[in-house]
mmCIF file of C-alpha atoms in Angstrom:
data_model
loop_
_atom_site.group_PDB
_atom_site.id
_atom_site.type_symbol
_atom_site.label_atom_id
_atom_site.label_comp_id
_atom_site.label_asym_id
_atom_site.label_seq_id
_atom_site.Cartn_x
_atom_site.Cartn_y
_atom_site.Cartn_z
ATOM 1 C CA GLU A 1 3.004 44.051 -5.253
ATOM 2 C CA GLU A 2 4.828 41.270 -3.426
ATOM 3 C CA PHE A 3 2.420 41.538 -0.507
ATOM 4 C CA ALA A 4 -0.579 41.523 -2.876
ATOM 5 C CA ALA A 5 0.691 38.363 -4.590
ATOM 6 C CA ALA A 6 1.211 36.671 -1.229
ATOM 7 C CA SER A 7 -2.297 37.650 -0.118
ATOM 8 C CA ARG A 8 -3.813 36.268 -3.331
ATOM 9 C CA ALA A 9 -1.995 32.956 -2.864
ATOM 10 C CA VAL A 10 -3.281 32.607 0.704
ATOM 11 C CA LEU A 11 -6.848 33.538 -0.263
ATOM 12 C CA LEU A 12 -6.880 31.047 -3.134
ATOM 13 C CA THR A 13 -5.767 28.298 -0.743
ATOM 14 C CA ARG A 14 -8.615 29.226 1.594
ATOM 15 C CA TYR A 15 -11.110 29.217 -1.293
ATOM 16 C CA ARG A 16 -9.832 25.799 -2.376
ATOM 17 C CA LEU A 17 -10.469 24.445 1.119
ATOM 18 C CA LEU A 18 -13.984 25.934 1.440
ATOM 19 C CA PRO A 19 -15.830 22.594 0.948
ATOM 20 C CA TYR A 20 -13.870 21.122 3.867
ATOM 21 C CA LEU A 21 -14.456 24.219 5.992
ATOM 22 C CA TYR A 22 -18.149 24.278 5.051
ATOM 23 C CA THR A 23 -18.476 20.654 6.145
ATOM 24 C CA LEU A 24 -16.780 21.455 9.458
ATOM 25 C CA PHE A 25 -19.375 24.158 10.108
ATOM 26 C CA TYR A 26 -22.135 21.638 9.334
ATOM 27 C CA GLU A 27 -20.698 19.260 11.928
ATOM 28 C CA ALA A 28 -20.344 22.105 14.425
ATOM 29 C CA HIS A 29 -24.024 22.912 13.914
ATOM 30 C CA THR A 30 -25.260 19.325 14.172
ATOM 31 C CA LYS A 31 -22.800 17.814 16.668
ATOM 32 C CA GLY A 32 -21.335 20.744 18.565
ATOM 33 C CA SER A 33 -17.791 20.006 17.384
ATOM 34 C CA THR A 34 -15.210 22.740 16.890
ATOM 35 C CA VAL A 35 -14.139 24.134 13.534
ATOM 36 C CA VAL A 36 -10.846 25.635 14.720
ATOM 37 C CA ARG A 37 -9.302 23.657 17.558
ATOM 38 C CA PRO A 38 -6.074 23.466 19.548
ATOM 39 C CA VAL A 39 -3.751 20.591 18.771
ATOM 40 C CA MET A 40 -4.316 19.039 22.186
ATOM 41 C CA HIS A 41 -8.014 18.502 21.410
ATOM 42 C CA GLU A 42 -7.025 15.832 18.879
ATOM 43 C CA PHE A 43 -4.030 14.467 20.791
ATOM 44 C CA ARG A 44 -5.141 14.633 24.399
ATOM 45 C CA THR A 45 -2.765 11.963 25.699
ATOM 46 C CA ASP A 46 0.276 13.664 24.169
ATOM 47 C CA LYS A 47 1.493 15.978 26.917
ATOM 48 C CA ASN A 48 3.688 17.835 24.422
ATOM 49 C CA THR A 49 0.568 19.248 22.778
ATOM 50 C CA TRP A 50 -0.702 20.776 26.004
ATOM 51 C CA THR A 51 1.650 23.734 25.596
ATOM 52 C CA VAL A 52 1.426 24.135 21.813
ATOM 53 C CA ASP A 53 0.019 27.646 21.318
ATOM 54 C CA ARG A 54 1.559 28.653 17.977
ATOM 55 C CA GLN A 55 -0.230 26.023 15.882
ATOM 56 C CA PHE A 56 -3.856 25.010 15.467
ATOM 57 C CA LEU A 57 -6.099 22.663 13.523
ATOM 58 C CA TRP A 58 -8.986 23.088 11.132
ATOM 59 C CA GLY A 59 -11.098 20.121 12.158
ATOM 60 C CA PRO A 60 -9.162 16.929 12.823
ATOM 61 C CA ALA A 61 -7.218 16.831 9.567
ATOM 62 C CA LEU A 62 -5.478 20.126 8.724
ATOM 63 C CA LEU A 63 -2.554 21.324 10.858
ATOM 64 C CA ILE A 64 -1.693 25.016 10.453
ATOM 65 C CA SER A 65 1.659 26.356 11.629
ATOM 66 C CA PRO A 66 1.713 30.090 10.856
ATOM 67 C CA VAL A 67 4.782 32.306 10.941
ATOM 68 C CA LEU A 68 4.188 34.680 13.856
ATOM 69 C CA ASP A 69 7.543 36.429 14.143
ATOM 70 C CA GLN A 70 8.351 39.451 11.985
ATOM 71 C CA GLY A 71 11.156 38.812 9.511
ATOM 72 C CA ALA A 72 11.292 35.078 10.183
ATOM 73 C CA THR A 73 12.320 32.820 7.299
ATOM 74 C CA ASP A 74 11.307 29.548 8.946
ATOM 75 C CA VAL A 75 8.900 28.201 11.525
ATOM 76 C CA THR A 76 9.309 25.505 14.159
ATOM 77 C CA ALA A 77 6.333 23.131 14.183
ATOM 78 C CA TYR A 78 5.417 20.270 16.478
ATOM 79 C CA ILE A 79 4.396 17.081 14.671
ATOM 80 C CA PRO A 80 1.915 14.989 16.700
ATOM 81 C CA ASP A 81 2.123 11.208 16.550
ATOM 82 C CA ALA A 82 0.238 10.521 13.338
ATOM 83 C CA ARG A 83 0.945 10.251 9.641
ATOM 84 C CA TRP A 84 1.319 13.761 8.134
ATOM 85 C CA PHE A 85 1.912 15.124 4.638
ATOM 86 C CA ASP A 86 2.828 18.542 3.288
ATOM 87 C CA TYR A 87 -0.409 19.965 1.873
ATOM 88 C CA TYR A 88 1.348 21.711 -1.019
ATOM 89 C CA THR A 89 3.792 19.037 -2.183
ATOM 90 C CA GLY A 90 2.339 15.773 -0.875
ATOM 91 C CA ALA A 91 5.678 14.890 0.730
ATOM 92 C CA GLU A 92 5.355 12.726 3.843
ATOM 93 C CA ILE A 93 6.804 13.805 7.164
ATOM 94 C CA ARG A 94 9.300 11.191 8.320
ATOM 95 C CA ALA A 95 8.030 8.763 10.926
ATOM 96 C CA SER A 96 11.068 9.577 13.050
ATOM 97 C CA ASP A 97 9.865 13.202 13.310
ATOM 98 C CA ARG A 98 6.557 12.244 14.922
ATOM 99 C CA GLY A 99 6.258 13.504 18.446
ATOM 100 C CA GLY A 100 8.962 16.118 17.882
ATOM 101 C CA ASN A 101 9.658 19.499 16.337
ATOM 102 C CA ILE A 102 10.688 20.197 12.757
ATOM 103 C CA THR A 103 11.931 23.399 11.145
ATOM 104 C CA ILE A 104 10.053 24.471 8.013
ATOM 105 C CA PRO A 105 11.617 27.055 5.654
ATOM 106 C CA CYS A 106 9.005 29.688 4.952
ATOM 107 C CA ASP A 107 8.957 32.988 3.063
ATOM 108 C CA LEU A 108 6.406 35.799 2.859
ATOM 109 C CA ASP A 109 3.692 33.903 0.963
ATOM 110 C CA CYS A 110 4.025 30.682 2.959
ATOM 111 C CA ILE A 111 1.666 29.311 5.594
ATOM 112 C CA PRO A 112 2.819 25.773 6.423
ATOM 113 C CA LEU A 113 -0.071 23.316 6.141
ATOM 114 C CA HIS A 114 0.015 19.593 6.846
ATOM 115 C CA VAL A 115 -2.744 17.064 6.256
ATOM 116 C CA ARG A 116 -3.305 14.147 8.596
ATOM 117 C CA GLY A 117 -3.440 10.542 7.501
ATOM 118 C CA GLY A 118 -6.811 8.861 7.848
ATOM 119 C CA TYR A 119 -8.903 11.683 6.378
ATOM 120 C CA ILE A 120 -10.416 12.710 3.052
ATOM 121 C CA ILE A 121 -10.522 16.456 2.487
ATOM 122 C CA PRO A 122 -12.972 17.742 -0.145
ATOM 123 C CA THR A 123 -11.605 20.743 -2.049
ATOM 124 C CA GLN A 124 -12.714 22.816 -5.025
ATOM 125 C CA GLU A 125 -10.882 24.687 -7.763
ATOM 126 C CA PRO A 126 -10.730 28.300 -6.504
ATOM 127 C CA ALA A 127 -11.960 31.401 -8.311
ATOM 128 C CA THR A 128 -11.935 35.123 -7.538
ATOM 129 C CA ASN A 129 -14.889 34.877 -5.139
ATOM 130 C CA THR A 130 -16.902 32.224 -3.338
ATOM 131 C CA LYS A 131 -19.866 32.412 -5.723
ATOM 132 C CA ALA A 132 -17.641 31.721 -8.726
ATOM 133 C CA SER A 133 -15.745 29.013 -6.855
ATOM 134 C CA ARG A 134 -18.985 27.101 -6.279
ATOM 135 C CA GLN A 135 -19.286 26.566 -10.039
ATOM 136 C CA ASN A 136 -15.959 24.755 -10.268
ATOM 137 C CA LYS A 137 -15.125 21.086 -10.025
ATOM 138 C CA PHE A 138 -14.322 19.324 -6.768
ATOM 139 C CA GLU A 139 -11.188 17.381 -5.920
ATOM 140 C CA LEU A 140 -10.983 14.751 -3.194
ATOM 141 C CA LEU A 141 -7.686 14.863 -1.319
ATOM 142 C CA VAL A 142 -7.316 11.365 0.135
ATOM 143 C CA VAL A 143 -4.707 11.111 2.894
ATOM 144 C CA LEU A 144 -4.091 7.529 3.972
ATOM 145 C CA ASP A 145 -3.055 6.598 7.510
ATOM 146 C CA ASP A 146 -0.548 3.906 8.478
ATOM 147 C CA ASP A 147 -3.167 1.242 7.700
ATOM 148 C CA GLU A 148 -3.838 2.866 4.302
ATOM 149 C CA THR A 149 -7.407 3.848 5.142
ATOM 150 C CA ALA A 150 -9.160 7.218 5.215
ATOM 151 C CA GLY A 151 -12.627 8.687 5.597
ATOM 152 C CA GLY A 152 -14.488 11.956 5.470
ATOM 153 C CA LYS A 153 -17.700 13.786 4.676
ATOM 154 C CA LEU A 154 -18.932 16.484 2.331
ATOM 155 C CA PHE A 155 -21.879 18.738 3.149
ATOM 156 C CA TRP A 156 -23.224 20.949 0.355
ATOM 157 C CA ASP A 157 -26.242 23.160 -0.189
ATOM 158 C CA ASP A 158 -27.114 26.201 -2.331
ATOM 159 C CA GLY A 159 -24.932 28.446 -0.194
ATOM 160 C CA GLU A 160 -27.657 31.072 0.225
ATOM 161 C CA SER A 161 -30.859 29.704 1.754
ATOM 162 C CA ALA A 162 -31.450 29.636 5.497
ATOM 163 C CA GLU A 163 -32.140 26.487 7.546
ATOM 164 C CA THR A 164 -31.120 24.055 4.807
ATOM 165 C CA ILE A 165 -30.113 21.533 7.477
ATOM 166 C CA GLU A 166 -33.410 21.746 9.361
ATOM 167 C CA ASN A 167 -35.400 21.634 6.100
ATOM 168 C CA GLY A 168 -33.318 18.843 4.609
ATOM 169 C CA ASP A 169 -32.353 20.965 1.591
ATOM 170 C CA HIS A 170 -28.790 19.770 1.402
ATOM 171 C CA LEU A 171 -26.515 17.050 0.112
ATOM 172 C CA LEU A 172 -24.394 14.852 2.369
ATOM 173 C CA LEU A 173 -21.730 12.452 1.154
ATOM 174 C CA GLU A 174 -19.783 9.801 3.032
ATOM 175 C CA LEU A 175 -16.239 9.446 1.673
ATOM 176 C CA ARG A 176 -14.287 6.224 2.186
ATOM 177 C CA ALA A 177 -10.895 5.033 0.996
ATOM 178 C CA ASN A 178 -8.374 2.246 1.379
ATOM 179 C CA LYS A 179 -5.262 1.097 -0.453
ATOM 180 C CA GLY A 180 -7.377 -0.123 -3.368
ATOM 181 C CA GLY A 181 -9.792 2.701 -4.042
ATOM 182 C CA VAL A 182 -12.175 5.481 -3.081
ATOM 183 C CA THR A 183 -15.957 5.417 -2.823
ATOM 184 C CA THR A 184 -18.478 8.202 -2.398
ATOM 185 C CA VAL A 185 -21.843 7.336 -0.849
ATOM 186 C CA VAL A 186 -24.800 9.737 -0.822
ATOM 187 C CA THR A 187 -26.337 9.540 2.644
ATOM 188 C CA HIS A 188 -28.764 12.444 2.202
ATOM 189 C CA LYS A 189 -29.988 13.924 -1.073
ATOM 190 C CA GLY A 190 -32.148 16.960 -0.545
ATOM 191 C CA TYR A 191 -30.283 19.204 -2.961
ATOM 192 C CA GLN A 192 -29.042 18.828 -6.547
ATOM 193 C CA PRO A 193 -25.964 20.971 -7.275
ATOM 194 C CA ASP A 194 -25.422 22.728 -10.596
ATOM 195 C CA SER A 195 -24.172 20.514 -13.403
ATOM 196 C CA THR A 196 -20.778 22.242 -13.226
ATOM 197 C CA ALA A 197 -20.224 21.163 -9.599
ATOM 198 C CA THR A 198 -18.826 17.695 -10.263
ATOM 199 C CA ILE A 199 -15.911 15.641 -8.962
ATOM 200 C CA GLY A 200 -13.144 16.299 -11.450
ATOM 201 C CA SER A 201 -10.131 14.713 -9.796
ATOM 202 C CA VAL A 202 -8.861 12.632 -6.901
ATOM 203 C CA LYS A 203 -5.422 12.933 -5.307
ATOM 204 C CA VAL A 204 -4.206 10.137 -3.031
ATOM 205 C CA LEU A 205 -1.292 10.536 -0.620
ATOM 206 C CA GLY A 206 0.370 7.722 1.294
ATOM 207 C CA LEU A 207 0.066 4.681 -0.963
ATOM 208 C CA LYS A 208 2.712 2.086 -0.152
ATOM 209 C CA SER A 209 2.511 0.205 -3.460
ATOM 210 C CA THR A 210 2.913 1.314 -7.057
ATOM 211 C CA VAL A 211 -0.383 1.856 -8.842
ATOM 212 C CA GLY A 212 -1.773 0.678 -12.156
ATOM 213 C CA ASP A 213 -5.088 -0.207 -13.836
ATOM 214 C CA VAL A 214 -7.211 2.702 -12.599
ATOM 215 C CA GLN A 215 -10.980 2.383 -13.073
ATOM 216 C CA VAL A 216 -13.675 5.004 -12.587
ATOM 217 C CA ASP A 217 -17.112 3.451 -12.039
ATOM 218 C CA GLY A 218 -15.911 0.291 -13.759
ATOM 219 C CA THR A 219 -14.367 2.009 -16.788
ATOM 220 C CA THR A 220 -10.593 1.928 -17.226
ATOM 221 C CA THR A 221 -8.914 5.312 -17.520
ATOM 222 C CA SER A 222 -5.383 6.393 -18.420
ATOM 223 C CA ARG A 223 -5.920 9.918 -17.115
ATOM 224 C CA TYR A 224 -3.715 9.590 -14.071
ATOM 225 C CA THR A 225 -0.158 10.060 -12.860
ATOM 226 C CA PHE A 226 1.743 8.305 -10.092
ATOM 227 C CA ARG A 227 4.859 10.060 -8.843
ATOM 228 C CA ALA A 228 6.586 9.952 -5.443
ATOM 229 C CA GLN A 229 3.768 7.800 -3.994
ATOM 230 C CA VAL A 230 1.162 10.400 -5.013
ATOM 231 C CA LEU A 231 -1.663 9.163 -7.246
ATOM 232 C CA HIS A 232 -3.497 11.909 -9.147
ATOM 233 C CA ILE A 233 -6.535 10.917 -11.194
ATOM 234 C CA THR A 234 -7.892 13.668 -13.455
ATOM 235 C CA GLY A 235 -10.249 14.188 -16.368
ATOM 236 C CA MET A 236 -13.368 13.078 -14.498
ATOM 237 C CA ASP A 237 -16.817 14.668 -14.499
ATOM 238 C CA LEU A 238 -18.721 12.770 -11.822
ATOM 239 C CA ASP A 239 -22.126 13.919 -10.606
ATOM 240 C CA LEU A 240 -21.674 15.077 -7.021
ATOM 241 C CA ALA A 241 -25.131 13.819 -6.030
ATOM 242 C CA THR A 242 -24.476 10.223 -7.142
ATOM 243 C CA GLY A 243 -22.362 7.530 -5.527
ATOM 244 C CA HIS A 244 -19.143 6.552 -7.292
ATOM 245 C CA GLU A 245 -16.354 4.012 -7.021
ATOM 246 C CA ILE A 246 -12.781 4.642 -8.129
ATOM 247 C CA ARG A 247 -10.496 1.621 -7.967
ATOM 248 C CA TRP A 248 -6.862 0.917 -8.742
ATOM 249 C CA GLY A 249 -4.608 -2.102 -8.743
ATOM 250 C CA LYS A 250 -0.916 -2.696 -8.214
ATOM 251 C CA THR A 251 1.734 -2.745 -10.910
ATOM 252 C CA THR A 252 5.402 -3.615 -10.841
ATOM 253 C CA SER A 253 6.810 -0.249 -11.926
ATOM 254 C CA ALA A 254 5.874 3.378 -11.444
ATOM 255 C CA ALA A 255 4.561 5.134 -14.508
ATOM 256 C CA VAL A 256 3.227 8.434 -15.692
ATOM 257 C CA HIS A 257 0.182 8.062 -17.898
ATOM 258 C CA PRO A 258 -0.299 11.013 -20.273
ATOM 259 C CA SER A 259 -3.732 12.320 -21.065
ATOM 260 C CA PRO A 260 -5.130 11.338 -24.499
ATOM 261 C CA ALA A 261 -4.754 14.928 -25.683
ATOM 262 C CA ARG A 262 -0.958 14.532 -25.520
ATOM 263 C CA TRP A 263 -0.735 11.248 -27.405
ATOM 264 C CA PRO A 264 -0.376 12.814 -30.900
ATOM 265 C CA LEU A 265 2.541 14.908 -29.642
ATOM 266 C CA LEU A 266 4.210 11.870 -28.072
ATOM 267 C CA LEU A 267 3.751 9.851 -31.262
ATOM 268 C CA ALA A 268 5.290 12.662 -33.308
ATOM 269 C CA VAL A 269 8.288 12.814 -31.005
ATOM 270 C CA ALA A 270 8.699 9.029 -31.248
ATOM 271 C CA ALA A 271 8.621 9.256 -35.064
ATOM 272 C CA VAL A 272 11.315 11.931 -35.106
ATOM 273 C CA VAL A 273 13.509 9.846 -32.788
ATOM 274 C CA ALA A 274 13.064 6.833 -35.047
ATOM 275 C CA LEU A 275 14.139 8.845 -38.134
ATOM 276 C CA LEU A 276 17.280 10.032 -36.375
ATOM 277 C CA LYS A 277 18.419 6.520 -35.543
#
């Protein structure tokens, strides 16, 4: 049962990352780039990466450091000279650890994953199979570099037809971000996804200033949280095949903004507190 639970957790992570992986295969088909690549392919001038053979990358942005020794409870991982964040928690790897090894505690259901600053990784809420997953909302994982910029792409088609690239029957988005917002730009629109396949949330790692006044396509929203330099905007339903702009400004103090559905509960609690005074 423990092994089954660990397997499910790993498979759900893979399903969540399918839009990113799918886009990598598109770029491999059109540009000849690699989907799975050794660390040295991205950090060629770093001689330390030339001998790294227990880690690998998915594309340029996802560093995978699997546990390869039976019974091990941690893994030693090399951190190339870039800005990196824990995929699961959003915690940033210390700048002093760049270009060196770190030890990562890891149990049975753990595969250490780190995301690289400067990239936007499209993900999707996972389901029990890939067909069901395709009906779920997307999330953009924005990982800012030291200059607080990031970019990426999203390729999408019906997932079944052949030669959708050659026939133009696909959707291609350019994803751009900086310290003030995220934009999605449709660069090719030869496919219209189902109405359920929308952008539902955006998570931003690596902001250096506290965030306030979030706007989605010009409309102010309170459906966001900002904790430990991680901005998470939720409650959206943005057409994947249309360009969008999500902006935010700076504020003087960190805050957690509850969703409107929780306001009645918070008001009730405030009333009870007032009566007890």
